Tab-separated table of C-alpha atoms and ligand atoms in Angstrom:
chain	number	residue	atom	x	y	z
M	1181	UNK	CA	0.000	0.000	0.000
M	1182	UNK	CA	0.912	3.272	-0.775
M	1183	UNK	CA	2.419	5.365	2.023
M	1184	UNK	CA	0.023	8.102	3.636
M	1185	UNK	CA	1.749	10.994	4.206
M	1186	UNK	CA	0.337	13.607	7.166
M	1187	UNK	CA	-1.424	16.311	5.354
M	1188	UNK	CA	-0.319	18.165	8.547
M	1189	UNK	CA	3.142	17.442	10.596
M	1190	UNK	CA	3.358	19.437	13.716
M	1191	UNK	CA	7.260	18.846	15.234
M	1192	UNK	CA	8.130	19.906	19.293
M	1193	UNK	CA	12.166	20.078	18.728
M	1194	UNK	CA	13.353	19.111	21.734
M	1195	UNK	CA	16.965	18.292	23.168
M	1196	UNK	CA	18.823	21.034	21.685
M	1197	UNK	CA	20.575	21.501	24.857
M	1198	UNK	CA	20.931	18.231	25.868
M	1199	UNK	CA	22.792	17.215	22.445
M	1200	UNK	CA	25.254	20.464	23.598
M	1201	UNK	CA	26.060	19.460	27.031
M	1202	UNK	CA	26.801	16.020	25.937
M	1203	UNK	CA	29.395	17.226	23.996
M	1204	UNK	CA	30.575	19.602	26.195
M	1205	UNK	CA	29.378	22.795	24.363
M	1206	UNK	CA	27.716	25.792	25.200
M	1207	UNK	CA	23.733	25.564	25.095
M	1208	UNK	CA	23.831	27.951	22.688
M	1209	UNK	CA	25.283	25.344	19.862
M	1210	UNK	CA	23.109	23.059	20.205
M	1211	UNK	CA	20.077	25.702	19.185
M	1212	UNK	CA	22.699	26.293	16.435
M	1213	UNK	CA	22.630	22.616	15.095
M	1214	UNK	CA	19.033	22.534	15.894
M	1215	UNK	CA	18.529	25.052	13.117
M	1216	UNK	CA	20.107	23.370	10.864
M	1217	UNK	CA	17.932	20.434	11.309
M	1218	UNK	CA	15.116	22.640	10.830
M	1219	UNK	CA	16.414	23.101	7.305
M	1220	UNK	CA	16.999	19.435	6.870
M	1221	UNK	CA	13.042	18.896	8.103
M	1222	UNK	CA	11.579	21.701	6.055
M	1223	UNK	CA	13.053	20.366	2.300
M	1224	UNK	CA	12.299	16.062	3.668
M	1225	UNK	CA	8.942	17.552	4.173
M	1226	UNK	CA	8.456	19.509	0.891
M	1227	UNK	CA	9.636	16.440	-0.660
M	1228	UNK	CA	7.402	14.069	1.003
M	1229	UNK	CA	4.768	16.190	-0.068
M	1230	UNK	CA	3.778	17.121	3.138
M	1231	UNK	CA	1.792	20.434	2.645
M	1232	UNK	CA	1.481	22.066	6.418
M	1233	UNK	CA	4.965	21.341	8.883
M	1234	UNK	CA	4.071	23.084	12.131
M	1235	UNK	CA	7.627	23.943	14.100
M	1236	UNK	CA	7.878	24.681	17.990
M	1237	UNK	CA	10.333	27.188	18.209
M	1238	UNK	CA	9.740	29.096	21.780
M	1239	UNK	CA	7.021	28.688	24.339
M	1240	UNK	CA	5.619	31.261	26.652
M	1241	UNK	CA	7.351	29.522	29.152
M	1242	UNK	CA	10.906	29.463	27.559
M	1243	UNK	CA	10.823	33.507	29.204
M	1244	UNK	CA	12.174	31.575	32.058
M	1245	UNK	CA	15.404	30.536	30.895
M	1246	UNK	CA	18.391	32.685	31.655
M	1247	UNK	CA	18.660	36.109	29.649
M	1248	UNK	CA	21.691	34.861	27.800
M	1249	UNK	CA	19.891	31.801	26.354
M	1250	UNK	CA	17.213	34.071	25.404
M	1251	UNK	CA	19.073	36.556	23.202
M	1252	UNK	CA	20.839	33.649	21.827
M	1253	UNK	CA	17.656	32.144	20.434
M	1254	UNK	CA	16.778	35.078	19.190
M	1255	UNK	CA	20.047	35.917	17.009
M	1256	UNK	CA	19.758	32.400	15.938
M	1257	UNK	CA	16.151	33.009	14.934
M	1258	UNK	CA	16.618	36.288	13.157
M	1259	UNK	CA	19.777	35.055	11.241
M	1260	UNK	CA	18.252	32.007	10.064
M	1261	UNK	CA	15.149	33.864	8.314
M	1262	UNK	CA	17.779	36.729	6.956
M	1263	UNK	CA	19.738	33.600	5.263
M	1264	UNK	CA	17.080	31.781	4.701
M	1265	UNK	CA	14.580	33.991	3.047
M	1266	UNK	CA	15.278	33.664	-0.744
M	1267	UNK	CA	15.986	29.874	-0.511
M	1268	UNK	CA	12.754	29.308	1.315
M	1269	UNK	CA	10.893	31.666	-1.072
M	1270	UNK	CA	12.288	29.553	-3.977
M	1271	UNK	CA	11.161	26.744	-3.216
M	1272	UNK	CA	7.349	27.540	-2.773
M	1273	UNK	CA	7.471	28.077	1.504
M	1274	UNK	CA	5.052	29.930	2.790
M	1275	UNK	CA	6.269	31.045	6.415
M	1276	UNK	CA	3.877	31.909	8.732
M	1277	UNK	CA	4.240	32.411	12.379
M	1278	UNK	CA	1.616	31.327	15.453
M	1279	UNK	CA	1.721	32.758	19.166
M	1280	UNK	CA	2.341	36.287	20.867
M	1281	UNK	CA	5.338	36.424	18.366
M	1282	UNK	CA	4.943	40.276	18.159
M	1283	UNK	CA	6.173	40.623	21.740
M	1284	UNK	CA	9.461	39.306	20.743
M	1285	UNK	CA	12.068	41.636	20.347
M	1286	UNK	CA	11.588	44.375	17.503
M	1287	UNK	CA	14.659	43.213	15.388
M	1288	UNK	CA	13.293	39.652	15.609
M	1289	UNK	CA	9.704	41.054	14.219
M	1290	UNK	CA	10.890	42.721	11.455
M	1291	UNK	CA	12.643	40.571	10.163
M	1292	UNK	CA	10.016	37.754	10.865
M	1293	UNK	CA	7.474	40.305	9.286
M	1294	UNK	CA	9.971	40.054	6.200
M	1295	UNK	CA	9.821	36.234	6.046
M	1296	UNK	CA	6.438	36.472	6.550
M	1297	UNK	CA	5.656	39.432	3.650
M	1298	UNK	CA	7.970	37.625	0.658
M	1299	UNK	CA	6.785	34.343	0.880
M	1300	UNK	CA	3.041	35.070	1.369
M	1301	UNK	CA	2.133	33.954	-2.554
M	1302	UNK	CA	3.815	30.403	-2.201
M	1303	UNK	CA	1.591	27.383	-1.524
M	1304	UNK	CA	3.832	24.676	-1.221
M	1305	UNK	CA	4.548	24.175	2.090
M	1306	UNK	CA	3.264	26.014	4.666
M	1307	UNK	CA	6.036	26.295	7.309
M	1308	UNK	CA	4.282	27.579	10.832
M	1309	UNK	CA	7.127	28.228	12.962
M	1310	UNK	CA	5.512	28.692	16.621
M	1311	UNK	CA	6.752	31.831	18.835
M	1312	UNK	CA	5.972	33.016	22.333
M	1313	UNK	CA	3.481	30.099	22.143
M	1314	UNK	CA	1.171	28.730	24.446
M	1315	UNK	CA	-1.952	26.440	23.639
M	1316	UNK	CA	-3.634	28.095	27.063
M	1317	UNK	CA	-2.672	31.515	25.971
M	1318	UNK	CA	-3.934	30.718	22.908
M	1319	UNK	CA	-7.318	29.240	24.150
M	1320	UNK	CA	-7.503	32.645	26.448
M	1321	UNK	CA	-6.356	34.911	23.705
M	1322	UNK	CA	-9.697	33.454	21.910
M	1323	UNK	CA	-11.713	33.900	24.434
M	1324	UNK	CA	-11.040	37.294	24.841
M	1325	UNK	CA	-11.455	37.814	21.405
M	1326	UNK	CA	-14.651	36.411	21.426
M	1327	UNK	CA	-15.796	38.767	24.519
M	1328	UNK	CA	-14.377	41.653	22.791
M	1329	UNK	CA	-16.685	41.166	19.709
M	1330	UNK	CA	-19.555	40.794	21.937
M	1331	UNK	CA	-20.385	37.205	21.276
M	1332	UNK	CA	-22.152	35.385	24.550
M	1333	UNK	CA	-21.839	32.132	23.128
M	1334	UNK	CA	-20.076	30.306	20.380
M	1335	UNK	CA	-20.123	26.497	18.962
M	1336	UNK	CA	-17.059	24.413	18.249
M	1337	UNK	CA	-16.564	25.592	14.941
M	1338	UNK	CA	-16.852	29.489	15.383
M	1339	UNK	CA	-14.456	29.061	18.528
M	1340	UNK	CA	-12.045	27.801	15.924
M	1341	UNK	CA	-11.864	30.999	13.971
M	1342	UNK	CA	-10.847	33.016	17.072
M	1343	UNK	CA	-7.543	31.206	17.027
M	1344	UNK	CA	-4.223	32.101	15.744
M	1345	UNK	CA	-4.426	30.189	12.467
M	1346	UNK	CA	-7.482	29.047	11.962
M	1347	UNK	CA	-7.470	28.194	8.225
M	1348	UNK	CA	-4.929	25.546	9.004
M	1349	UNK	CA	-6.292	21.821	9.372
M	1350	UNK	CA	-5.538	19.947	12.868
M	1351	UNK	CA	-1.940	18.324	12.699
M	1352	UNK	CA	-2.220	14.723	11.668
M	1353	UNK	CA	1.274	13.707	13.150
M	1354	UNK	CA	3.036	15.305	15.892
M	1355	UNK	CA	6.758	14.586	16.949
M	1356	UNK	CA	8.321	15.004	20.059
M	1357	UNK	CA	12.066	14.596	19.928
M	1358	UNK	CA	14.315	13.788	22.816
M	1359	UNK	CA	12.396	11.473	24.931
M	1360	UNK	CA	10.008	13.257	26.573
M	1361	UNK	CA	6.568	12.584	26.529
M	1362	UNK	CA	4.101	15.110	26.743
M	1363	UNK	CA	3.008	18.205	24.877
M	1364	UNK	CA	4.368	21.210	26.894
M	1365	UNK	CA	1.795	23.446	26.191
M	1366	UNK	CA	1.843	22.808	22.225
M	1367	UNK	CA	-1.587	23.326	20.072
M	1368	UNK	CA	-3.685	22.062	22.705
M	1369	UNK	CA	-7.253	22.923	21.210
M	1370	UNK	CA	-5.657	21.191	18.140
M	1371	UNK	CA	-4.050	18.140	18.824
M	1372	UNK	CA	-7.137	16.538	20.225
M	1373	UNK	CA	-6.651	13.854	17.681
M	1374	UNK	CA	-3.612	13.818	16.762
M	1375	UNK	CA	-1.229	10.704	16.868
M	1376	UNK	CA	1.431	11.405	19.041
M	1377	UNK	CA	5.251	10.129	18.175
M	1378	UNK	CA	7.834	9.954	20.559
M	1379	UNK	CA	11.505	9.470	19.976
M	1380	UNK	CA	15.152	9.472	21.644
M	1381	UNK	CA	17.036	11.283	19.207
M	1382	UNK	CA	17.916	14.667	20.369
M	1383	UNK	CA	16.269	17.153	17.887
M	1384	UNK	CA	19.904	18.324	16.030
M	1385	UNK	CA	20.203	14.545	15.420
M	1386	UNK	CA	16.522	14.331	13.207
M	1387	UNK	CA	16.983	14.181	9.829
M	1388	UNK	CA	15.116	12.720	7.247
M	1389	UNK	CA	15.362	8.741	8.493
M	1390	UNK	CA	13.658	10.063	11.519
M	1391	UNK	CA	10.994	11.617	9.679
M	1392	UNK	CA	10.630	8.607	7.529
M	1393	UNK	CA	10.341	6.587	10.763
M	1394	UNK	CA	7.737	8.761	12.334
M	1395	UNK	CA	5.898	8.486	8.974
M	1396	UNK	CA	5.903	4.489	9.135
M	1397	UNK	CA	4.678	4.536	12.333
M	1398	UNK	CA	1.638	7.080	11.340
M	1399	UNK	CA	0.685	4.791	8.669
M	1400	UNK	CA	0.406	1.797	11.425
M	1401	UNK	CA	-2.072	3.519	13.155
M	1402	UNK	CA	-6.131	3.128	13.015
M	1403	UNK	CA	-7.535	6.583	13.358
M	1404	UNK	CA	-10.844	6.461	14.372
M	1405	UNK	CA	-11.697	9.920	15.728
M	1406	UNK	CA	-14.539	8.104	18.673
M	1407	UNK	CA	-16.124	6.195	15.878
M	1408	UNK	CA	-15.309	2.728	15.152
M	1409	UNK	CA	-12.568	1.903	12.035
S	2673	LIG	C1	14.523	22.752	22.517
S	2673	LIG	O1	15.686	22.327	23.143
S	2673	LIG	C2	14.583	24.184	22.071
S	2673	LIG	C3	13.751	25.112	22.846
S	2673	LIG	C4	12.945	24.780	23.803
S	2673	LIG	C5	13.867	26.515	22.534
S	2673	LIG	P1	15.950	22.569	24.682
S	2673	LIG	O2	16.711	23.839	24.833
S	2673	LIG	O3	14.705	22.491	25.466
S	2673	LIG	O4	16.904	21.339	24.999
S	2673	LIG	P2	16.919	20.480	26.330
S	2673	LIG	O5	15.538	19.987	26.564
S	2673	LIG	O6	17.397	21.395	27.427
S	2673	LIG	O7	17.888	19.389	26.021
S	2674	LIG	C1	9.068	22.604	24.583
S	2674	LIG	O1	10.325	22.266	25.052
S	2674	LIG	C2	9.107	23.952	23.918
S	2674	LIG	C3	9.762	23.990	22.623
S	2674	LIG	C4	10.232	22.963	21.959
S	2674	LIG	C5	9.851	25.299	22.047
S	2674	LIG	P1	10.773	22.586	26.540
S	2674	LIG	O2	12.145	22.031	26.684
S	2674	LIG	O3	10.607	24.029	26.820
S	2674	LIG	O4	9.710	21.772	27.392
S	2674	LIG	P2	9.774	21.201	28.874
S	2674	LIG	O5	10.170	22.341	29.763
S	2674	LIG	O6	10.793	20.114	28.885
S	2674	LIG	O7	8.408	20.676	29.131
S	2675	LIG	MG1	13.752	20.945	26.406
């Protein structure tokens, strides 16, 4: 049978620190390696013909981390959309960002904004790189939305418009990398049925044998969404 291939891939990168310490290097690199398995993931996935890849990038909760770690993730960030831009652009990504990503610092915005702005006619692969994220701030964000317009009550669906990104479809697949299992605050509203893969490798480690693996294992499962398969 022919292999199904998640419409929708939603990734938490995790380990980035982990794979630096083992090797007795700064924090810092490994976010540096870890980008350049985001470029590794983002080209495996166009390929695969995966057509939405959603990327965990910073959580509302990475704030907590010391300041240096911070501005280091944020360099990293910014540099890898200014060298990234025209490469991504050329091969049909659109970039798109989810979460309270306009609170990061200005430099960061602008040049996310940039990103954002050049690729906005591609179609290809939507890459949805998550920043200053959190599913409950997310969930609350709506809400308040939903006050503000005067609404008293909304259904499922109309809830769904209020969030971030609402024309995107519910990830089919998401990866955790690293060993840890749970969700960390990711996409909570839309993960509800999702199939969940968990690995060891340390997120600067995934490349596209990992991704392959995590696809196999998708296309074992019976999705059945409460009814019966
Ligand atoms: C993931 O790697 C990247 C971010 C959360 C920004 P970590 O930095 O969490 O790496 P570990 O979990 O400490 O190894
Ligand atoms: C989740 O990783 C957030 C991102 C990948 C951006 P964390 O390393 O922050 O998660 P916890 O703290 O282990 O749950
Ligand atoms: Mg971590």
């Amino acid at each position: 049978m022919a292999t199904l291939i998640p419409v929708h891939l939603a990734i938490i990168m995790d380990g980035n620190g982990r794979w630096a310490e083992r090797r007795g290097l700064p924090r810092i690199a490994g976010h540096r390696e870890g980008a350049k398995a985001v470029e590794r993931v983002v080209f495996a996935s166009i390929k695969r013909g995966i057509k939405y890849l959603s990327l965990y990038a910073f959580s509302t909760e990475n704030w907590k981390r010391p300041e240096a770690e911070v501005r280091g993730l944020m360099n990293i960030l910014k540099l890898y959309f200014l060298m990234k831009i025209d490469r991504l652009k050329w091969a049909g990504v659109r970039v798109r960002v989810g979460g309270r990503w306009k609170e990061l610092p200005q430099d960061v915005v602008k040049i996310i904004e940039l990103a954002v702005d050049e690729t906005k006619a591609n179609d290809k692969l939507h890459l949805i790189v998550y920043l200053n994220y959190g599913g409950r701030r997310e969930i609350v964000d709506a809400v308040n939305s939903i006050l503000g317009d005067g609404k008293r009550m909304v259904d499922e669906e109309s809830f769904r418009s209020f969030l971030y990104i609402p024309d995107v479809p519910d990830p089919d697949l998401v990866i955790r990398t690293s060993g840890e299992k749970r969700v960390s605050n990711f996409l909570l509203w839309q993960i509800a049925y999702a199939e969940l893969y968990f690995t060891e490798t340390l997120w600067p480690d995934f490349g596209e044998d990992d991704l392959d693996a995590a696809i196999a294992d998708y296309n074992k499962r019976k999705r059945r969404f409460g009814g019966l398969a």
